[in-house]
Amino acid sequence: MTFDDIDTTQINVGSNDRNATSKTASAGHESLPSLQASAPLSCRSSSAKVKTVQLWDKSKDDLMKQLGELKADLGQLRIQKVVSSGSKLNKIHDLRKSIARVLTVINAKQRSQLRLFYKNKKYAPLDLRPKQTRAIRRRLSPEDKARVLEKAKKRETHFPQRKFAIKA
């Protein structure tokens, strides 16, 4: 028997005999075989862990496209996990973390552009302001602290601090 003689429709990759009989019993369902189809080559390469360093150089459109591909791969893996008994948990975990990395880079780029936009403006959105502590945020600014009221100026000029010399 050669490789060409094998019927590829009867091969169940990564499953045991129990699942093979249940799949053949439900072969009348038309959507089931399409779910078992293997992922295209482009999807297989994107299921590897995404390096954050590579993401910083990409444009927002490329990042959104990659995010869409990763989410599609995640959906396919979740369907495969339900259909077959083979565990896809490691790949699902890696894909979820890769999606998080892409989203983190997108959000960081967006925040940096917003910081540039609000750099010389009088007010900035609350989430772009420095966090600090509540007491520090409520503290008087250095300009307000140095400011002296008119009444205080008059009092200082009319009633200056007395100077005493102590005899020793």
XYZ file of C-alpha atoms in Angstrom:
168
model
C 0.000 0.000 0.000
C 1.456 3.374 -0.988
C 0.695 6.856 0.268
C -1.474 7.607 -2.776
C -3.772 4.625 -2.026
C -4.845 5.988 1.385
C -8.222 7.715 1.431
C -7.620 11.005 3.297
C -11.298 11.508 4.150
C -11.245 8.572 6.583
C -8.195 9.714 8.553
C -8.926 11.281 11.942
C -5.787 13.072 13.065
C -5.295 13.473 16.806
C -8.344 11.519 17.923
C -8.964 8.077 19.345
C -11.336 5.389 18.006
C -14.232 6.373 20.258
C -14.361 9.870 18.743
C -13.904 8.491 15.256
C -17.074 6.396 15.542
C -19.081 9.321 16.906
C -17.892 11.539 14.055
C -18.819 9.006 11.415
C -22.226 8.561 13.014
C -22.916 12.273 12.747
C -21.444 12.571 9.244
C -24.874 13.519 7.938
C -24.489 16.943 9.603
C -23.114 19.240 6.893
C -21.385 21.844 9.055
C -19.313 19.319 11.039
C -16.702 18.501 8.349
C -16.057 22.199 7.720
C -15.246 22.671 11.419
C -12.668 19.892 11.313
C -10.770 21.403 8.399
C -7.233 22.326 9.259
C -6.247 25.966 9.514
C -4.589 27.593 6.482
C -0.842 28.113 6.502
C -1.113 31.821 7.289
C -3.134 31.091 10.425
C -0.692 28.466 11.620
C 2.195 30.910 11.589
C 0.217 33.516 13.551
C -0.726 31.048 16.290
C 2.863 31.166 17.556
C 3.591 33.571 20.365
C 3.696 37.184 19.216
C 6.769 39.153 20.232
C 5.948 42.607 21.563
C 9.155 44.063 20.100
C 7.932 43.268 16.585
C 4.576 44.945 17.215
C 5.937 48.426 17.982
C 7.136 48.932 14.403
C 3.769 48.098 12.816
C 1.111 50.620 11.859
C -2.326 50.659 13.444
C -3.898 49.048 10.355
C -1.411 46.169 10.467
C -2.028 45.723 14.188
C -5.796 45.652 13.695
C -5.419 43.119 10.875
C -3.207 40.911 13.054
C -5.695 41.249 15.910
C -8.488 40.059 13.624
C -6.426 37.067 12.489
C -5.575 36.125 16.070
C -9.224 36.351 17.130
C -10.269 34.204 14.153
C -7.628 31.616 15.084
C -8.863 31.644 18.671
C -12.419 30.993 17.505
C -11.264 28.090 15.329
C -9.278 26.557 18.179
C -12.229 26.832 20.554
C -14.435 25.053 18.024
C -11.790 22.361 17.511
C -11.532 21.907 21.270
C -15.283 21.240 21.473
C -15.427 18.984 18.401
C -12.338 16.870 19.026
C -11.073 15.442 22.262
C -7.539 16.713 21.570
C -6.586 19.346 24.083
C -5.898 22.756 22.552
C -5.497 24.560 25.871
C -1.839 25.508 25.389
C -2.465 27.015 21.957
C -5.579 28.809 23.225
C -3.573 30.213 26.135
C -0.821 31.460 23.804
C -3.364 33.045 21.450
C -5.147 34.839 24.278
C -1.855 36.241 25.523
C -0.874 37.277 21.983
C -4.206 39.102 21.588
C -3.524 40.878 24.882
C -0.066 41.935 23.671
C -1.455 43.363 20.430
C -4.184 45.247 22.309
C -1.625 46.590 24.774
C 0.535 47.963 21.959
C -2.500 49.518 20.222
C -3.624 51.217 23.450
C -0.111 52.413 24.316
C 0.340 53.955 20.862
C -3.050 55.648 21.108
C -2.246 57.058 24.558
C 1.129 58.386 23.382
C -0.547 60.177 20.462
C -3.117 61.658 22.838
C -0.330 62.825 25.155
C 1.285 64.626 22.208
C -2.061 66.199 21.270
C -2.725 67.506 24.804
C 0.906 68.459 25.508
C 0.511 72.258 25.275
C -3.197 72.438 26.126
C -4.444 73.940 29.372
C -6.367 70.814 30.429
C -5.768 67.122 29.751
C -8.157 64.195 30.219
C -8.103 62.676 33.690
C -6.602 59.372 32.557
C -3.648 61.205 30.977
C -2.847 63.222 34.092
C -0.297 61.884 36.578
C -1.919 59.635 39.184
C 0.056 60.587 42.341
C -1.983 60.555 45.570
C -5.238 62.286 46.368
C -3.538 64.673 48.843
C -0.868 65.668 46.322
C -3.478 66.261 43.601
C -5.460 68.548 45.944
C -2.401 70.453 47.141
C -1.932 74.093 46.072
C 0.209 74.628 43.020
C 3.537 76.453 43.540
C 2.085 79.604 41.891
C -0.911 79.618 44.221
C 1.305 78.961 47.236
C 3.530 81.959 46.389
C 0.574 84.270 45.766
C -0.075 86.881 48.503
C -3.440 88.612 48.989
C -3.715 92.416 48.942
C -4.780 92.524 52.598
C -1.797 90.396 53.635
C 0.573 92.716 51.727
C -0.812 95.802 53.558
C -0.575 94.095 56.921
C 3.047 93.122 56.219
C 4.048 96.649 55.208
C 2.152 98.474 58.000
C 3.003 96.055 60.801
C 6.388 94.531 60.026
C 7.921 91.805 62.151
C 9.702 93.352 65.131
C 13.399 92.739 65.550
C 14.704 92.167 69.037
C 18.297 92.018 70.188
C 19.020 89.963 73.255
C 21.748 91.156 75.627
C 24.097 88.485 76.720
